[in-house]
Amino acid sequence: MKRPLIVVLNGPNLNMLGLRQPEIYGEATLDDVEQLCLQAAERLDVTIDFRQTNGEGELVSWVQECRGRASGIVINPAAYGHTSVALLDALLAVELPVIEVHMSNIHRREAFRHHTYVSQAARGVICGLGIRGYAHALQAVADMIEDEG
Ligand code: CA2
């Protein structure tokens, strides 16, 4: 049987991961995060499409493209989570299980990071677990796909 597709989306500046601010985000690079996701996908018997963009419009388009193509979405919207109603609207419209990931614990940081628009479209939110949060998010989406057929 064909493996379900889970799209893993990453927002602005996450291409800098491992290159700056290791005290907040750790030393792993975005390539390391992709490898971790690929390993989790093997274990879970799903296919992933892993992407990063600095553009809000591109992120919205990628969410729209998931309709009819993907079975679920894992998204680290980065700063757009805190600002983008457009991204929220796209995630609500796509009607797929969504898990939001933040590597840092956004609730222990500045007040403007405590709220995310994306959370309103997410079945669950994982924050503060570093890059391992992505593997937990993939597990959660894979479970939802299996439970809901
Ligand atoms: O903790 C997370 O995963 C965040 O989504 C990361 C975002 C931040 O705006 C969110 O509040 C929480 C920032 C991504 C930028 O990552 C960088 C990594 C290294 C150097 C510079 C930026």
Short mmCIF file of C-alpha atoms and ligand atoms in Angstrom, two decimals:
data_model
loop_
_atom_site.label_atom_id
_atom_site.label_comp_id
_atom_site.label_asym_id
_atom_site.label_seq_id
_atom_site.Cartn_x
_atom_site.Cartn_y
_atom_site.Cartn_z
CA MET A 1 0.00 0.00 0.00
CA LYS A 2 1.13 3.58 -0.73
CA ARG A 3 2.68 5.38 2.24
CA PRO A 4 0.80 8.48 3.45
CA LEU A 5 2.55 11.79 2.74
CA ILE A 6 3.24 14.20 5.61
CA VAL A 7 4.51 17.63 4.58
CA VAL A 8 7.00 19.20 7.03
CA LEU A 9 7.07 22.98 6.59
CA ASN A 10 9.60 25.39 8.10
CA GLY A 11 9.26 29.16 8.20
CA PRO A 12 11.59 32.14 8.09
CA ASN A 13 15.19 32.08 9.29
CA LEU A 14 15.16 28.38 10.10
CA ASN A 15 17.77 27.99 7.35
CA MET A 16 20.09 29.70 9.90
CA LEU A 17 19.68 26.89 12.41
CA GLY A 18 23.01 25.77 13.87
CA LEU A 19 24.79 28.76 12.38
CA ARG A 20 23.67 31.43 14.92
CA GLN A 21 22.16 31.57 18.44
CA PRO A 22 23.06 27.97 19.47
CA GLU A 23 22.25 28.95 23.09
CA ILE A 24 18.55 29.18 22.11
CA TYR A 25 18.13 26.73 19.25
CA GLY A 26 21.02 24.27 19.73
CA GLU A 27 23.76 23.26 17.33
CA ALA A 28 21.85 21.09 14.87
CA THR A 29 21.38 22.46 11.36
CA LEU A 30 18.20 22.31 9.28
CA ASP A 31 19.80 19.44 7.33
CA ASP A 32 20.13 17.57 10.65
CA VAL A 33 16.44 18.22 11.33
CA GLU A 34 15.58 16.81 7.90
CA GLN A 35 17.66 13.68 8.61
CA LEU A 36 15.90 13.23 11.96
CA CYS A 37 12.52 13.55 10.21
CA LEU A 38 13.53 11.07 7.48
CA GLN A 39 14.53 8.53 10.15
CA ALA A 40 11.25 9.04 12.01
CA ALA A 41 9.35 8.68 8.70
CA GLU A 42 11.05 5.31 8.01
CA ARG A 43 10.04 4.05 11.45
CA LEU A 44 6.47 5.28 11.00
CA ASP A 45 6.15 4.01 7.43
CA VAL A 46 5.22 7.42 6.01
CA THR A 47 6.76 9.60 3.29
CA ILE A 48 7.79 13.17 4.08
CA ASP A 49 8.29 16.28 1.98
CA PHE A 50 10.56 18.59 4.01
CA ARG A 51 10.73 22.29 3.04
CA GLN A 52 11.84 25.70 4.32
CA THR A 53 11.04 29.18 3.04
CA ASN A 54 11.56 32.75 4.20
CA GLY A 55 8.47 33.90 2.30
CA GLU A 56 5.02 34.15 3.89
CA GLY A 57 3.27 33.86 0.50
CA GLU A 58 5.29 30.80 -0.43
CA LEU A 59 4.43 29.14 2.89
CA VAL A 60 0.73 29.86 2.27
CA SER A 61 1.00 28.40 -1.27
CA TRP A 62 2.72 25.28 0.03
CA VAL A 63 -0.08 24.76 2.59
CA GLN A 64 -2.68 25.15 -0.18
CA GLU A 65 -0.82 22.59 -2.32
CA CYS A 66 -1.24 20.00 0.47
CA ARG A 67 -4.94 19.71 -0.32
CA GLY A 68 -5.58 16.42 -2.13
CA ARG A 69 -1.87 15.59 -2.02
CA ALA A 70 -0.88 15.16 1.62
CA SER A 71 -2.44 13.35 4.58
CA GLY A 72 -1.08 15.70 7.26
CA ILE A 73 1.15 18.67 8.03
CA VAL A 74 3.90 19.32 10.58
CA ILE A 75 4.77 23.01 10.66
CA ASN A 76 7.31 25.15 12.44
CA PRO A 77 5.97 28.50 11.26
CA ALA A 78 8.77 30.34 13.12
CA ALA A 79 7.92 34.05 13.46
CA TYR A 80 4.95 33.81 11.04
CA GLY A 81 3.17 31.76 13.70
CA HIS A 82 3.00 34.92 15.82
CA THR A 83 1.96 37.26 13.00
CA SER A 84 0.24 35.58 10.07
CA VAL A 85 -3.54 35.39 9.78
CA ALA A 86 -2.97 34.39 6.13
CA LEU A 87 -1.12 31.27 7.25
CA LEU A 88 -3.87 30.48 9.78
CA ASP A 89 -6.54 30.82 7.07
CA ALA A 90 -4.61 28.51 4.72
CA LEU A 91 -4.19 25.88 7.44
CA LEU A 92 -7.89 26.04 8.35
CA ALA A 93 -8.91 25.74 4.69
CA VAL A 94 -6.77 22.70 3.96
CA GLU A 95 -8.69 20.53 6.46
CA LEU A 96 -5.80 18.20 7.33
CA PRO A 97 -4.37 17.20 10.70
CA VAL A 98 -1.78 19.83 11.63
CA ILE A 99 0.81 19.72 14.43
CA GLU A 100 2.68 22.95 15.22
CA VAL A 101 6.28 22.67 16.42
CA HIS A 102 8.58 25.20 18.08
CA MET A 103 12.01 24.05 19.18
CA SER A 104 12.20 26.57 22.00
CA ASN A 105 9.65 26.88 24.79
CA ILE A 106 7.90 29.98 23.46
CA HIS A 107 6.11 30.42 26.82
CA ARG A 108 9.41 30.99 28.62
CA ARG A 109 10.41 33.70 26.15
CA GLU A 110 9.21 37.23 25.30
CA ALA A 111 5.46 37.86 25.68
CA PHE A 112 5.01 38.40 21.92
CA ARG A 113 5.98 34.75 21.35
CA HIS A 114 3.32 33.38 23.72
CA HIS A 115 0.49 33.68 21.20
CA THR A 116 0.48 31.96 17.83
CA TYR A 117 -2.28 32.23 15.22
CA VAL A 118 -1.28 28.84 13.84
CA SER A 119 -2.24 27.13 17.12
CA GLN A 120 -5.88 27.80 16.28
CA ALA A 121 -5.59 25.49 13.26
CA ALA A 122 -3.39 22.88 14.99
CA ARG A 123 -4.59 19.66 16.58
CA GLY A 124 -1.59 19.90 18.89
CA VAL A 125 1.41 22.10 19.68
CA ILE A 126 4.86 20.88 20.71
CA CYS A 127 7.36 23.39 22.06
CA GLY A 128 10.52 23.35 24.11
CA LEU A 129 11.71 19.88 23.12
CA GLY A 130 14.35 21.04 20.66
CA ILE A 131 14.61 19.31 17.30
CA ARG A 132 13.17 16.10 18.80
CA GLY A 133 9.83 17.93 18.76
CA TYR A 134 9.68 17.25 15.02
CA ALA A 135 9.88 13.47 15.55
CA HIS A 136 7.13 13.65 18.18
CA ALA A 137 5.02 15.73 15.81
CA LEU A 138 5.46 13.19 12.98
CA GLN A 139 4.46 10.40 15.38
CA ALA A 140 1.32 12.35 16.36
CA VAL A 141 0.28 13.04 12.75
CA ALA A 142 0.96 9.42 11.71
CA ASP A 143 -1.22 8.21 14.62
CA MET A 144 -4.03 10.56 13.55
CA ILE A 145 -3.85 9.35 9.94
CA GLU A 146 -3.98 5.73 11.08
CA ASP A 147 -6.82 6.30 13.59
CA GLU A 148 -8.92 8.29 11.14
CA GLY A 149 -8.26 6.12 8.08
O1 CA2 B 1 11.45 27.85 18.72
C1 CA2 B 1 11.14 27.85 17.52
O2 CA2 B 1 11.23 26.84 16.81
C2 CA2 B 1 10.68 29.16 16.87
O3 CA2 B 1 9.65 28.84 15.94
C3 CA2 B 1 11.88 29.72 16.13
C4 CA2 B 1 11.62 31.09 15.51
C5 CA2 B 1 11.00 32.05 16.52
O4 CA2 B 1 10.63 33.26 15.88
C6 CA2 B 1 9.79 31.46 17.21
O5 CA2 B 1 9.32 32.38 18.18
C7 CA2 B 1 10.13 30.15 17.88
C8 CA2 B 1 12.91 31.69 14.99
C9 CA2 B 1 13.53 30.88 13.89
C10 CA2 B 1 14.85 31.48 13.55
O6 CA2 B 1 15.85 30.56 13.89
C11 CA2 B 1 17.13 30.98 13.94
C12 CA2 B 1 18.06 30.01 14.20
C13 CA2 B 1 19.38 30.34 14.28
C14 CA2 B 1 19.77 31.65 14.09
C15 CA2 B 1 18.83 32.63 13.83
C16 CA2 B 1 17.50 32.29 13.74
#
